[in-house]
Structures are given as C-alpha cells and as structure tokens.
Short mmCIF file of C-alpha atoms and ligand atoms in Angstrom, two decimals:
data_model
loop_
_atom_site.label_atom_id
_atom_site.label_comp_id
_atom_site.label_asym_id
_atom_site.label_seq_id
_atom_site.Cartn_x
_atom_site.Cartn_y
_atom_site.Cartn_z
CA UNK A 1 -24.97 0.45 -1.20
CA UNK A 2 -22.40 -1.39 0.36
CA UNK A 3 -21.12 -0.77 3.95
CA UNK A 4 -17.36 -1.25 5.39
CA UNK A 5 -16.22 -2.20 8.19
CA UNK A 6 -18.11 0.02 10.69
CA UNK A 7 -19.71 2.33 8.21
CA UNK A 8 -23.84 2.69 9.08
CA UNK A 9 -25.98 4.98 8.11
CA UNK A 10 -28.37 7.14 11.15
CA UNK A 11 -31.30 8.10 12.00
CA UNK A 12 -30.71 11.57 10.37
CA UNK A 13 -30.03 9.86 6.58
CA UNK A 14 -26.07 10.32 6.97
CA UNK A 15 -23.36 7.94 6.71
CA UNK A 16 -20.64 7.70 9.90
CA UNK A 17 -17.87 5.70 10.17
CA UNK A 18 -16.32 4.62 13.74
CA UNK A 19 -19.86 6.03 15.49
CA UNK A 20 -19.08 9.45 13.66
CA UNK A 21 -21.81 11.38 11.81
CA UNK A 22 -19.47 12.35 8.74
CA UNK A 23 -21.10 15.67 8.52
CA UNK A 24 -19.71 16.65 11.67
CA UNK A 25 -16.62 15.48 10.31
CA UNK A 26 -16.27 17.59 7.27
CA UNK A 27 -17.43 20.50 9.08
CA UNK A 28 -14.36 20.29 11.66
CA UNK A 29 -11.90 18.97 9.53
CA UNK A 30 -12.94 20.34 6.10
CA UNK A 31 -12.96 18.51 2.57
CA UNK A 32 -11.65 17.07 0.83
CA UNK A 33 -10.84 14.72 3.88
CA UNK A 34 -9.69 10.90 4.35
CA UNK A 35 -11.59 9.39 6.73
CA UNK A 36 -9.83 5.46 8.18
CA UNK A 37 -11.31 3.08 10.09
CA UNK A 38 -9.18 2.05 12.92
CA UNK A 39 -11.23 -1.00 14.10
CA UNK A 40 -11.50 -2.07 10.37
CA UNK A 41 -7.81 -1.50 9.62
CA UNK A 42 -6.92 -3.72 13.16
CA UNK A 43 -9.37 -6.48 12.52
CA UNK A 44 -7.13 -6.69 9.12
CA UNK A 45 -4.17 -6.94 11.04
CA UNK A 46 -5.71 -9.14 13.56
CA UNK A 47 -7.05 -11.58 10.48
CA UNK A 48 -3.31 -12.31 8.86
CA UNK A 49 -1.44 -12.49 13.01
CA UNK A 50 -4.29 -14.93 14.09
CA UNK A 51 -4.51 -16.83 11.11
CA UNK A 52 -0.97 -17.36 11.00
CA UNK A 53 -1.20 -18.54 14.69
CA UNK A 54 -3.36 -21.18 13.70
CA UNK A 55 -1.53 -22.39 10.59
CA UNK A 56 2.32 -21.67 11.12
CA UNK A 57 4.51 -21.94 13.37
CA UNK A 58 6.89 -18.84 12.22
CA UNK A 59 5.59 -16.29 10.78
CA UNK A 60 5.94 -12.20 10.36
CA UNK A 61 3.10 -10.15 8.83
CA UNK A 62 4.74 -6.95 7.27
CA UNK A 63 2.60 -3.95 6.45
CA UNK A 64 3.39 -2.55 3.07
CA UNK A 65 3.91 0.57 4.13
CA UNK A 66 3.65 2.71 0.55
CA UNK A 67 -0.15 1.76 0.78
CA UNK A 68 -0.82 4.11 3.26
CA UNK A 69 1.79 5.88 5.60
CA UNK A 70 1.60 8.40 8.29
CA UNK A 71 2.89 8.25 11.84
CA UNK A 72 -0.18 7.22 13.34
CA UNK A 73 -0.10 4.17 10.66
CA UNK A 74 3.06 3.28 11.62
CA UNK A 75 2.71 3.20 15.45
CA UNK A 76 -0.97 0.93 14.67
CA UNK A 77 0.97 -1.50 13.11
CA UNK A 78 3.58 -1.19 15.70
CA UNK A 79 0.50 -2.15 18.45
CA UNK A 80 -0.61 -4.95 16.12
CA UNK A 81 2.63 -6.37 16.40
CA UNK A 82 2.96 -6.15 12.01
CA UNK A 83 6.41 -5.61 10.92
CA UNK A 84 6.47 -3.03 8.22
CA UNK A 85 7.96 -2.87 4.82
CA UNK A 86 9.33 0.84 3.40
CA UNK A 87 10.92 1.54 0.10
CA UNK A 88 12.66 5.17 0.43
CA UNK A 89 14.41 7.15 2.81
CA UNK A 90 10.96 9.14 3.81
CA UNK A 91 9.82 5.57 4.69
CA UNK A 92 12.35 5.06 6.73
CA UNK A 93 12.02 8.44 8.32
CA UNK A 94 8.61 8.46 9.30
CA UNK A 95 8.85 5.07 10.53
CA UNK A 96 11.18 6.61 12.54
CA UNK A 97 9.42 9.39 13.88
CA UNK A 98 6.31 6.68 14.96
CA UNK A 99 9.32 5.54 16.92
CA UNK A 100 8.95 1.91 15.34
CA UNK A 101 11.20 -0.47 16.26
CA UNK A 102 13.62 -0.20 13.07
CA UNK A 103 15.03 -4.10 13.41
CA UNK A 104 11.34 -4.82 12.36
CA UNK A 105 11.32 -3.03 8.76
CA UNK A 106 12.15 -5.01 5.37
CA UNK A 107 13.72 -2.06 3.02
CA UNK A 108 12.28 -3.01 -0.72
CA UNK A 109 13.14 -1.25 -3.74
CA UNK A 110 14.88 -1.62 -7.30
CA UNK A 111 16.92 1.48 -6.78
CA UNK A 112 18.24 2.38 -3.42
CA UNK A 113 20.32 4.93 -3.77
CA UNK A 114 23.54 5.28 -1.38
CA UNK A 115 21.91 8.07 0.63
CA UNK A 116 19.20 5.63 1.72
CA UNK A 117 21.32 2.79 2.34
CA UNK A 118 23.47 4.62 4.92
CA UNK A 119 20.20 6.08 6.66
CA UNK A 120 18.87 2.38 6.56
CA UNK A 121 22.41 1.45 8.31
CA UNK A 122 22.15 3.79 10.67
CA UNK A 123 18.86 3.68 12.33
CA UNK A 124 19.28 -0.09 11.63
CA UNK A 125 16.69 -1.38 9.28
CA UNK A 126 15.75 -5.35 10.37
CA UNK A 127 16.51 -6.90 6.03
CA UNK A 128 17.55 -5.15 3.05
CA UNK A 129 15.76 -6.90 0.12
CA UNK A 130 18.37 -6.85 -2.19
CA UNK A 131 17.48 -6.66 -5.81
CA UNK A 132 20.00 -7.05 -8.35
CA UNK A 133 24.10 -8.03 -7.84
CA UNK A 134 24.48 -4.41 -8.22
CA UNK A 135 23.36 -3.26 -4.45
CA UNK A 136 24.89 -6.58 -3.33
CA UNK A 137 27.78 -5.23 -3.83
CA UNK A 138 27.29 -1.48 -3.01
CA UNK A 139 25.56 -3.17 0.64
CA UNK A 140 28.98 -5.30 1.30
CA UNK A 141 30.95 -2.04 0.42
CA UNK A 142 28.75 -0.19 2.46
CA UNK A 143 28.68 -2.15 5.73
CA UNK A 144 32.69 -2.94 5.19
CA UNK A 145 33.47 0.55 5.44
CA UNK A 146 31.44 0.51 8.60
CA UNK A 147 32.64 -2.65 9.94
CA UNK A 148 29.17 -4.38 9.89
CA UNK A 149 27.40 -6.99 8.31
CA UNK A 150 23.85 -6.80 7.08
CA UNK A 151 20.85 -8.84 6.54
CA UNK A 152 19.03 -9.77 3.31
CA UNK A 153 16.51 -11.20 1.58
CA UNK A 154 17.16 -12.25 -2.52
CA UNK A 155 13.83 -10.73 -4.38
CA UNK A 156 13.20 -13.00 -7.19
CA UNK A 157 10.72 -12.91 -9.69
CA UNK A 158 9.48 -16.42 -9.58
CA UNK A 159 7.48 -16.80 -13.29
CA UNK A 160 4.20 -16.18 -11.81
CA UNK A 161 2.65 -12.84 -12.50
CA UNK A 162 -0.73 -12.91 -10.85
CA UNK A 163 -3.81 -10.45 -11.66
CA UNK A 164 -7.20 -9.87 -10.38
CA UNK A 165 -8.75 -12.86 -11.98
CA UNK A 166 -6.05 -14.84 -13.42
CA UNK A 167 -2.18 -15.67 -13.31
CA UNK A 168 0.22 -16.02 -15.84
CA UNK A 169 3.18 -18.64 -16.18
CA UNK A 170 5.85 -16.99 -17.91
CA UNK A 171 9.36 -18.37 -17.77
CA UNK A 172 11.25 -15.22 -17.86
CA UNK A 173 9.40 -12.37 -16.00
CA UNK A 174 9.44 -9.09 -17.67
CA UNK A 175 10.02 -6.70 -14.78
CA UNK A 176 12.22 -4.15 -12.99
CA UNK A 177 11.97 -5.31 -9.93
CA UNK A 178 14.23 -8.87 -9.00
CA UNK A 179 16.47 -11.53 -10.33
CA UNK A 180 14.42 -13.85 -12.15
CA UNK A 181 14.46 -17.56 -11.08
CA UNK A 182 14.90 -18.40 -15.10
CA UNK A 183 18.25 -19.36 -16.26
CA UNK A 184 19.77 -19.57 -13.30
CA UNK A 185 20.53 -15.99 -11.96
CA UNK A 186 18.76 -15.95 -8.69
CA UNK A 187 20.96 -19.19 -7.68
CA UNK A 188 24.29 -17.12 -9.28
CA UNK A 189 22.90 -14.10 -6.99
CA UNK A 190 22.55 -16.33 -4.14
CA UNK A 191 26.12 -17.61 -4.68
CA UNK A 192 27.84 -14.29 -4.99
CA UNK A 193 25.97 -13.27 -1.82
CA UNK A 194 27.37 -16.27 0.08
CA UNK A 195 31.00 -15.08 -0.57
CA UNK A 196 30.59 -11.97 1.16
CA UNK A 197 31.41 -11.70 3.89
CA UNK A 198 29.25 -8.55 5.15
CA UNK A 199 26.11 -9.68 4.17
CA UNK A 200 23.83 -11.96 5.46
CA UNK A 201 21.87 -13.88 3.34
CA UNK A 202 18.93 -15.16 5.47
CA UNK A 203 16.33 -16.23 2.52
CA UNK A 204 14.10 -15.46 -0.40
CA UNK A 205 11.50 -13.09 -1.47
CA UNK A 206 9.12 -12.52 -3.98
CA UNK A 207 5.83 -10.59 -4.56
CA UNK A 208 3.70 -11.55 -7.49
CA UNK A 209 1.16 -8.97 -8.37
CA UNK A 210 -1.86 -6.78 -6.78
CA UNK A 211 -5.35 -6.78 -6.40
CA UNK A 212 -5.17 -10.62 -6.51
CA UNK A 213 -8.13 -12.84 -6.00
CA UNK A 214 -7.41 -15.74 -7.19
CA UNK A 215 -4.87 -18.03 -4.59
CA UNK A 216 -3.40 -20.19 -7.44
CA UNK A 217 -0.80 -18.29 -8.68
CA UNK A 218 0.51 -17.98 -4.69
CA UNK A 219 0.57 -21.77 -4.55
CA UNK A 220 2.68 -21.88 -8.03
CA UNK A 221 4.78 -19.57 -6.41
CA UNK A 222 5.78 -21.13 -3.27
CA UNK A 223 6.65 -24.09 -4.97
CA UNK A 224 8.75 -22.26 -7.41
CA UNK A 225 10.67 -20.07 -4.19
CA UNK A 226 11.10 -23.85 -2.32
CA UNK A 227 13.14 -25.08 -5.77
CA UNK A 228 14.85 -22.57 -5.77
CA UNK A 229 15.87 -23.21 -2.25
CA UNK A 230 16.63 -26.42 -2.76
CA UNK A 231 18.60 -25.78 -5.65
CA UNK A 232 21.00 -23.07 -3.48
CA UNK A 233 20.82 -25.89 -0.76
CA UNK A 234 22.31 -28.60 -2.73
CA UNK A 235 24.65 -25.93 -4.84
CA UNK A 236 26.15 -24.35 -1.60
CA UNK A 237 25.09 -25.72 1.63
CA UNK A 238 22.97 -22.74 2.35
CA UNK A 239 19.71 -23.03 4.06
CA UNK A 240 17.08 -20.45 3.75
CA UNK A 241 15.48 -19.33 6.76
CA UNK A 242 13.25 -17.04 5.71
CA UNK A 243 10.98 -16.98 2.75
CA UNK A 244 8.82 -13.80 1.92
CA UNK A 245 5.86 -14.24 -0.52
CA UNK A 246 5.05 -10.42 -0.79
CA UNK A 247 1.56 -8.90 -0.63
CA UNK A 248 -0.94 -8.43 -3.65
CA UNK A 249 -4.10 -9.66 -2.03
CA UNK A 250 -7.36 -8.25 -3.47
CA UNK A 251 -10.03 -5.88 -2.19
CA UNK A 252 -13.59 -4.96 -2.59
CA UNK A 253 -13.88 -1.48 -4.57
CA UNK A 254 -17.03 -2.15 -6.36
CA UNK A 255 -19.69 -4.43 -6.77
CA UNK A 256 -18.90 -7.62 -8.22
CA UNK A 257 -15.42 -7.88 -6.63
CA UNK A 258 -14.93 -10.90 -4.85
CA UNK A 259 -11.71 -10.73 -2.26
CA UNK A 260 -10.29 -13.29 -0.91
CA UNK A 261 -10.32 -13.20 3.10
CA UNK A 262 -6.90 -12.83 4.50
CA UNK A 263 -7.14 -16.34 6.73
CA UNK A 264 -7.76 -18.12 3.32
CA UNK A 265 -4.40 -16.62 1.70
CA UNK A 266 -2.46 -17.90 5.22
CA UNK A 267 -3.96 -21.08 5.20
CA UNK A 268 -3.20 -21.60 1.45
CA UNK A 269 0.27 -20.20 1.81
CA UNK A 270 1.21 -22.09 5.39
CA UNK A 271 -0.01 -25.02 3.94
CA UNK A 272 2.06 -24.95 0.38
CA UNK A 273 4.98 -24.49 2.63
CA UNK A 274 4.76 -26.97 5.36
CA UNK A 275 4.09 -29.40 2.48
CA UNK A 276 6.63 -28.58 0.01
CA UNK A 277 9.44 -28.27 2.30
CA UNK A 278 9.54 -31.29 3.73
CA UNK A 279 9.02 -32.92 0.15
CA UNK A 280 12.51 -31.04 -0.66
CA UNK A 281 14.30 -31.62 2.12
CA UNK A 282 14.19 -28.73 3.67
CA UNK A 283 13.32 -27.31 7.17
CA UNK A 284 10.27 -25.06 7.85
CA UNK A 285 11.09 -21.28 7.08
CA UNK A 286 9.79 -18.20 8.92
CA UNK A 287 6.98 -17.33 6.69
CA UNK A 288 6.42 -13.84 6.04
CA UNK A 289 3.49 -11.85 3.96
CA UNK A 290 3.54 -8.02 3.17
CA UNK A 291 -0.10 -6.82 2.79
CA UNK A 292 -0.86 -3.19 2.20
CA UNK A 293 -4.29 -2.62 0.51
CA UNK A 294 -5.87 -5.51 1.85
CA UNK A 295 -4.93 -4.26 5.45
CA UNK A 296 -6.10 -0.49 4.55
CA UNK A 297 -7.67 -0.38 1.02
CA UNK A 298 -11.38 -1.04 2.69
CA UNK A 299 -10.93 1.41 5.79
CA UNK A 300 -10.39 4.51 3.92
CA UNK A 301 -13.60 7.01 2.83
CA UNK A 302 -12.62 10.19 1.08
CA UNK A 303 -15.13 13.14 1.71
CA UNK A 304 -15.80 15.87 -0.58
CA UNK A 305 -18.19 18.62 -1.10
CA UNK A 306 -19.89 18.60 -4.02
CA UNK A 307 -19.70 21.98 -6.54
CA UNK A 308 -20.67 22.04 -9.79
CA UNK A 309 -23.21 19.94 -11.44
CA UNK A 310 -23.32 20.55 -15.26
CA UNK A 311 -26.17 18.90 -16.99
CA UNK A 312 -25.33 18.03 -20.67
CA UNK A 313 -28.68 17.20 -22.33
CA UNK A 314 -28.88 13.81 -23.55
CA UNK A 315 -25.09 13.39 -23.36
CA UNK A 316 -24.12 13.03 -19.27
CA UNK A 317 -24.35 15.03 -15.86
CA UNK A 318 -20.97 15.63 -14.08
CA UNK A 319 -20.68 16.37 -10.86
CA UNK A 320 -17.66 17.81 -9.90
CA UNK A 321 -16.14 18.43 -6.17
CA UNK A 322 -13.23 19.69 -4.54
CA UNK A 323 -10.81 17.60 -5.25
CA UNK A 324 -10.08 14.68 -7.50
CA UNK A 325 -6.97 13.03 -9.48
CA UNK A 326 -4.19 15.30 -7.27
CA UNK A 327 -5.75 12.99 -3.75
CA UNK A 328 -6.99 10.11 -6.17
CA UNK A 329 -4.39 9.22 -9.11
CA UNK A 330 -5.60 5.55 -9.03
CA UNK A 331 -8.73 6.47 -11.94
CA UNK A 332 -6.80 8.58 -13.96
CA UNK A 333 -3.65 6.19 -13.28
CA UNK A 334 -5.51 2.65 -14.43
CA UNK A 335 -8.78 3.07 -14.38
CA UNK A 336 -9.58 2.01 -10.79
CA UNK A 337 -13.15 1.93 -10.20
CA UNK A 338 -14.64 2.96 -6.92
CA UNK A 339 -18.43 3.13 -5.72
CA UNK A 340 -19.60 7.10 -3.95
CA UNK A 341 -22.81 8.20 -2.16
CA UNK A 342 -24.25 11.10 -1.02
CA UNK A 343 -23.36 11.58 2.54
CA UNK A 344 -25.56 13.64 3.90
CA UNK A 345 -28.17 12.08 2.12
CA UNK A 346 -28.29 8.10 2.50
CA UNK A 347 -31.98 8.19 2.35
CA UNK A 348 -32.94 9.79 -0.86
CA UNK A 349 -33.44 7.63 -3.70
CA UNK A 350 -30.11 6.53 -6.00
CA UNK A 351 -32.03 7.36 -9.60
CA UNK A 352 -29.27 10.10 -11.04
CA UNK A 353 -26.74 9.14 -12.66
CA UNK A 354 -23.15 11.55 -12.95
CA UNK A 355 -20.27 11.12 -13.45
CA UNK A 356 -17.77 12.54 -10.89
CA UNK A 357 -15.21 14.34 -11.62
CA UNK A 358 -12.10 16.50 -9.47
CA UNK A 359 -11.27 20.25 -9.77
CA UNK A 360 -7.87 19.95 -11.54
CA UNK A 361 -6.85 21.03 -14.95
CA UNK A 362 -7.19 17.59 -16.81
CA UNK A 363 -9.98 16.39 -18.71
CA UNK A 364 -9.00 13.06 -17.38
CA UNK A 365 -9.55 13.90 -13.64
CA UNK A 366 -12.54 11.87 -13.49
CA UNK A 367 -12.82 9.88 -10.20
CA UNK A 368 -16.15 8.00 -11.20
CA UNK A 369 -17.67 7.17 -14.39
CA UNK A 370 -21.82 6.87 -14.50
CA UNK A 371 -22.54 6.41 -11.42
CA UNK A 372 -26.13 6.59 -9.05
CA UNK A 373 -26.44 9.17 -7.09
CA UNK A 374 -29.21 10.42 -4.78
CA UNK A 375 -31.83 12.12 -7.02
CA UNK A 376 -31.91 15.05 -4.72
CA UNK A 377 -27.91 15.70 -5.10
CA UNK A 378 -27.09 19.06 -4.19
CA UNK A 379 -24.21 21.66 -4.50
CA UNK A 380 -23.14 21.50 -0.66
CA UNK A 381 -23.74 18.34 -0.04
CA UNK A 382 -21.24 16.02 0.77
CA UNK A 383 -19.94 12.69 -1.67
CA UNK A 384 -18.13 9.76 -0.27
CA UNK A 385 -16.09 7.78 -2.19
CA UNK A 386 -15.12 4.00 -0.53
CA UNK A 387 -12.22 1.94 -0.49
CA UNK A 388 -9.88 4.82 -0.77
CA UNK A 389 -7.44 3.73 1.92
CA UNK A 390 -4.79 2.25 -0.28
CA UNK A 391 -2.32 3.97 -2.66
CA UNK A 392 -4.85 7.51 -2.36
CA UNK A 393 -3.07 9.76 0.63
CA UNK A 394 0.00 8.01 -0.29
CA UNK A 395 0.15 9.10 -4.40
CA UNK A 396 -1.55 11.98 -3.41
CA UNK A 397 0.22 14.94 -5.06
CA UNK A 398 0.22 18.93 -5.17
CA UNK A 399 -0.64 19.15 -9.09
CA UNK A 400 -2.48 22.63 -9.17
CA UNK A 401 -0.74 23.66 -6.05
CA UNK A 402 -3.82 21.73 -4.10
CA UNK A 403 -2.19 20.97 -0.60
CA UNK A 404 -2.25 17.68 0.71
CA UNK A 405 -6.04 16.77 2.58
CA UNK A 406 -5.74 16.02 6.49
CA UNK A 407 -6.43 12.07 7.38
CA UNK A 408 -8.34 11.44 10.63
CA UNK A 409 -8.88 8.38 12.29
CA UNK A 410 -12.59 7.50 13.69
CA UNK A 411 -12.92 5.18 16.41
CA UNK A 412 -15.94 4.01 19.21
CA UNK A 413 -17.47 7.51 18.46
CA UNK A 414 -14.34 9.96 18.50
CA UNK A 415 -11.79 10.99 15.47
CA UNK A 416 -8.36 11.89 15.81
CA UNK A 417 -6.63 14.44 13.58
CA UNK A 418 -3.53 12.04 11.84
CA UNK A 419 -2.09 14.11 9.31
CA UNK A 420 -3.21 18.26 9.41
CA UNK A 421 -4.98 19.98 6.29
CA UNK A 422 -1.42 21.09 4.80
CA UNK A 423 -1.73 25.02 4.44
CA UNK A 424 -0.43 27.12 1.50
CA UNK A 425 2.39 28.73 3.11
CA UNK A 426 3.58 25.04 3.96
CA UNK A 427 3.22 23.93 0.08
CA UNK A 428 5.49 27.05 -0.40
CA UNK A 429 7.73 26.74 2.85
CA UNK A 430 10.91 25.49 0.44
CA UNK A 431 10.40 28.05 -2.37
CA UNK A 432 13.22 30.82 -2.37
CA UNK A 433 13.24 33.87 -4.37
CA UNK A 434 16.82 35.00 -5.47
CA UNK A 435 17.32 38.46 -5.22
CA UNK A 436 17.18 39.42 -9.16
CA UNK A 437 13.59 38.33 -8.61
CA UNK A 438 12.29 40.18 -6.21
CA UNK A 439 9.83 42.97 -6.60
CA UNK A 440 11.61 46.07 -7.06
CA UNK A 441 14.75 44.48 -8.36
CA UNK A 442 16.35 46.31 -11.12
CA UNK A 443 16.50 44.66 -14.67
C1 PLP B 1 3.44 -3.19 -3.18
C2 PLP B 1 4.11 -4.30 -2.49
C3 PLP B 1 3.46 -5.00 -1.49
C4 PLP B 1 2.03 -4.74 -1.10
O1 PLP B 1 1.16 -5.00 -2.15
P1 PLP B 1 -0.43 -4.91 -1.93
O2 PLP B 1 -0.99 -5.21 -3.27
O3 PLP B 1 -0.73 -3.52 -1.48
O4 PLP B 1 -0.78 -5.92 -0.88
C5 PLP B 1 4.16 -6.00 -0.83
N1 PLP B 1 5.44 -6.29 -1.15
C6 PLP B 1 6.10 -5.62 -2.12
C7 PLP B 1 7.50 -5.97 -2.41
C8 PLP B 1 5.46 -4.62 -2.82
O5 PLP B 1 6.12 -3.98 -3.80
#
C-alpha cells in the first residue's frame, strides 16, 4: 500500500499518521473521524511559496478554501503566508473567526448574492472576482452607496477546459462560471468595468478544470489570458496587474495516478508568463495560483469502524462501516476512487476482496468498489480510507440525520481536536416546534 506524507506503519501492525498510532486515535476521538496531516499539508504550501520564489518575482498562492475549511485551516494558511480564496458568506465568516487577515481573501462565485457582498464589504475582502456584468454592476452600486471603491479580478473562461489526462480547445466554453474570452465579451466586460468609477479593475482570472495532470492546457491558457490583456491594453489603455490562473492541479488517490508536483506547475506557469508578456508588450503581472486539493487532498485519512460484513456467495463481500456517502459524496457524486486498509491490521495479508460501503439509506453509498483487504478483516476493526482531505469534510452533509465527524490534526506525535464530533442536540439546535405541535396540543 501506499504511504502519505508521514503515514508509517509500527511495530504493533497499525498505521499512524503525524507519530500517532491511529487506534489511539479512534478510541479518543471516535469514528468516523478525519484525520490531516499538518506537516504534509505545510510542505504543500511550502512547495507552491518556494517554488514561486525561485521562478517569479510576484506572486500570491491562494488556498482554495471550499477544499477543506475549518478555523484551524484557515489560521495554517494564514502561518504559511497563502492567501485564501472563499466563495460564500460562511467562507467569509470562518475566515473571519481564524482571524485571517481579510485584505488577503479573493471572493469567487457565479452568484453572490447581496447579503454576501455587503459582509464581503464590510470585513473588507482583498478582490471580488467578478463574474458576469451583472455583479459589476450590483458591486459599483454597492460600494457607491457606501462611498467606496472595490477591487476585482474579470473571471474568464479562456477555451481551455482541462481534465485529468487531457485538455480540450473549445472556442466557446460551456460553463456557468465567467465571461468567455470568445466573441469578444470578456474585453466588453473589461470595458464596462473601466467606466466605473467604484471598481477597480486590477486584472484577470481564470481556472480551467480539476484533478489536472497534464500542464499543457495551463500553458494554452496563459497565453490565451496575456491576449486578452493585450487586447484590453491596446482597446483602453488598461494594464493588468494581476493575472490569476486558478487551481485544478491533480492528486494521487489511487494507484496509477500520476500528479504533477506543485514546483513543476510554477515553473511551467512563471515561465509561460515571463515569456509571453514581454512578447506582447506587456509588463510582468503578480502571478497568482489557487490550489485546494493539491494542498490538502493527500493529508486527509478518514477512519471508520468496520460493521457488517455480508458475504454474497459467488457474487461480492461488502463491508460496510459507520459512515459513508453523508462524510464522502465524492464516490457516489462522480465516481471518485480512493484506496482503504485495515488499520489496525497493516500486517495481515491483503487477499479479500469487499467492497465498502457507508451506513446511509442509498444503495449507491458505496465508498469503494472491489477492493483488498486484510484477509483477517474483522467487525471492530478499524478501515482507513486515503486522500480524503479535499472536498470530504467540506461536502460532508447530515443526510440520515448523521452529525458532522470531528477533524483532528496530528503532528510530531500529538493531535489536536479541529472541529468537535457535532452532537445530536446540535444537528437539532435550530429546529422549533410551534405550539399546535406539541405533545398534548389539542387537535
Ligand atoms: C475549485 C477552485 C479552485 C481549486 O481547485 P482545486 O482543483 O481544488 O485545486 C481554485 N479556483 C477556483 C476559482 C475554483 O473554483
């Protein structure tokens, strides 16, 4: 089996992560439980700040916040010196709370809705990234009536739409989220945004896909986000000073997956820049990437104990545990694949093969399909799954009335509680019962 980041197995057969025997971990914390690794999820951040130190002269590395987002996450990123991205007013809030220096968050998202903007105003988000002519107006309104002026970044889809293994070229990009390059709009956004006169246009961004491992569709990309520069410089004198190529960048779940290491995407990326500016022009901008799974996709083990194991001759085995799609939606959601072992028994042979499935009421909650297993496998024993950092705690949801698992944080031999077990009373705290409905009430 593979091993991340500090993940080892002891001299008693069980995995630990950060110097921590795992069993001890589930039997202080409980299952299911998400387990990070905070030296794993720093030497990410380190990777993309010290690669960028090498390659580029400006530069901000923004955490994608919606990957995974708790206090704690926040204030790591903070101490990494990572800006961070949010998308919703619960971003912004927690971000908040971390006490996160606000004037470094980028505030993404296809829909904010007026509530959101004013919080973003008020605590004083760093760049809006403004996504359609819609909120450019509804910002300009906004900070008017407050006698402000705001800073933002154009998203723009670029024609590049880049998967795992390949990229596609399309002229027009099918998407919800930004003003497509094609035909001309981003320039006409860029223009409108240049007559008003309460909001800053400082540059461009874009994002191009997830999970993506090959670095070719990036390099189309830039060169696509520097024309389009170029083509607002000459139009309207305006000079970007900021370009954002977005996150995306791939991750090992299983075998077979070959990621990309962080200093190769900022190498590629400073490098398609400080060429292709100059070619067009224009000066250097401050370069800035948003990665969230590669920074926390790799560091994140969910725990479970294992229930269930119902043997269906000649058909399959599944082994079910105590949780499942409501803490991991990514299966269920696209078929994400992800590797498991038993915990508590590294040792034992990996001849059975089950396929792992979650307590809820859906024949899809299946977390893992046919996959070994220690031969000796248990009820009461304990199943990791890997790679669950990313876009697991943060989809996680309370289908079944299942409250949300605690995350701890394991470190040089100690773990720190990050988010508490959330109890039943608190998955009921906002329920109210109107008097016709209480007990007793007459009909
Ligand atoms: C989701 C998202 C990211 C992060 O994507 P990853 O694949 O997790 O690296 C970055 N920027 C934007 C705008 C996003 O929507």
């Amino acid at each position: 089996m593979h091993f991340y980041g500090t993940a080892a197995q002891n001299a008693l057969g069980h995995l630990t992560v950060g110097g921590v025997d795992v069993v001890d971990l589930a039997r202080e914390y409980g299952t299911p439980l998400y387990i990070m690794d905070e030296a794993l999820i720093r030497r990410n951040c380190r990777a993309y700040v010290e690669s960028f130190r090498q390659h580029y002269p400006n530069f901000d590395v923004a955490y994608a916040s919606k990957a995974f987002l708790c206090t704690a996450m926040a204030a790591l990123a903070e101490q990494e010196g990572l800006s961070l991205d949010v998308v919703s007013g619960g971003e912004i809030a927690t971000t908040r709370q971390a006490g996160f220096p606000m004037e470094r968050t980028y505030f993404h998202g296809n829909n904010k809705s007026p509530e959101e903007i004013r919080l973003a105003m008020e605590v004083g988000v760093g760049r809006f990234v403004v996504d359609s002519t819609r909120e450019l107006h509804l910002l300009e309104n906004m900070a008017a009536e407050r006698g402000r002026t705001v800073r933002i970044l154009l998203r723009v889809t670029p024609g590049v739409e880049a998967h795992t293994h390949e990229y596609i070229s399309t002229g027009q990009l099918d998407s919800k989220f930004g003003i497509p390059i094609a035909g001309g709009l981003a320039l006409e956004a860029a223009r409108e945004a240049l007559r008003l006169s309460h909001v800053e246009l400082t540059g461009f961004h874009c994002h191009i896909g997830s999970q993506i491992f090959d670095l070719e569709g990036y390099r189309i990309a830039v060169q696509r986000m520097l024309d389009l520069a170029a083509a607002v410089r000459a139009e309207t004198g305006f000079t970007a000073s900021e370009l954002s190529m977005g996150g995306g960048l791939g991750v090992r779940y299983v075998e077979g997956d070959r990621p990309v290491p962080p200093e190769e995407l900022v190498a590629c990326l400073s490098a398609a820049v400080r060429g292709g500016a100059p070619e067009r022009g224009l000066p250097l901008p401050k370069l800035i990437i948003e990665p969230g799974r590669s920074i926390v996709a790799e560091a994140g083990t969910t725990l479970y104990t294992v229930g269930t194991i119902k043997e269906i001759p000649g058909v399959r085995t599944y082994l079910a545990v105590d949780g499942g799609m409501g803490d991991n939606i990514r299966p269920a959601l696209y078929h994400a694949e992800y590797e498991c072992a038993v915990a508590n028994k590294l040792g034992s042979e990996r001849t059975r093969r089950v396929t792992v499935v979650g307590r809820y009421c859906e024949s899809g909650d299946v977390l893992l399909t046919d996959v070994p297993v220690a031969a000796d496998v248990a009820p009461g024993d304990l199943l990791a799954v890997f790679a669950t950092g990313a876009y697991n705690y943060s989809m996680a949801s309370h289908y079944n009335r299942f409250p949300t698992p605690a995350v701890v944080f394991v470190s040089d031999g100690r773990a720190d509680l990050v988010v508490r077990r959330e109890s039943f009373a608190e998955m009921a705290a906002n329920d109210l019962l109107p008097e016709r409905l209480r007990a007793g009430a007459p009909r």
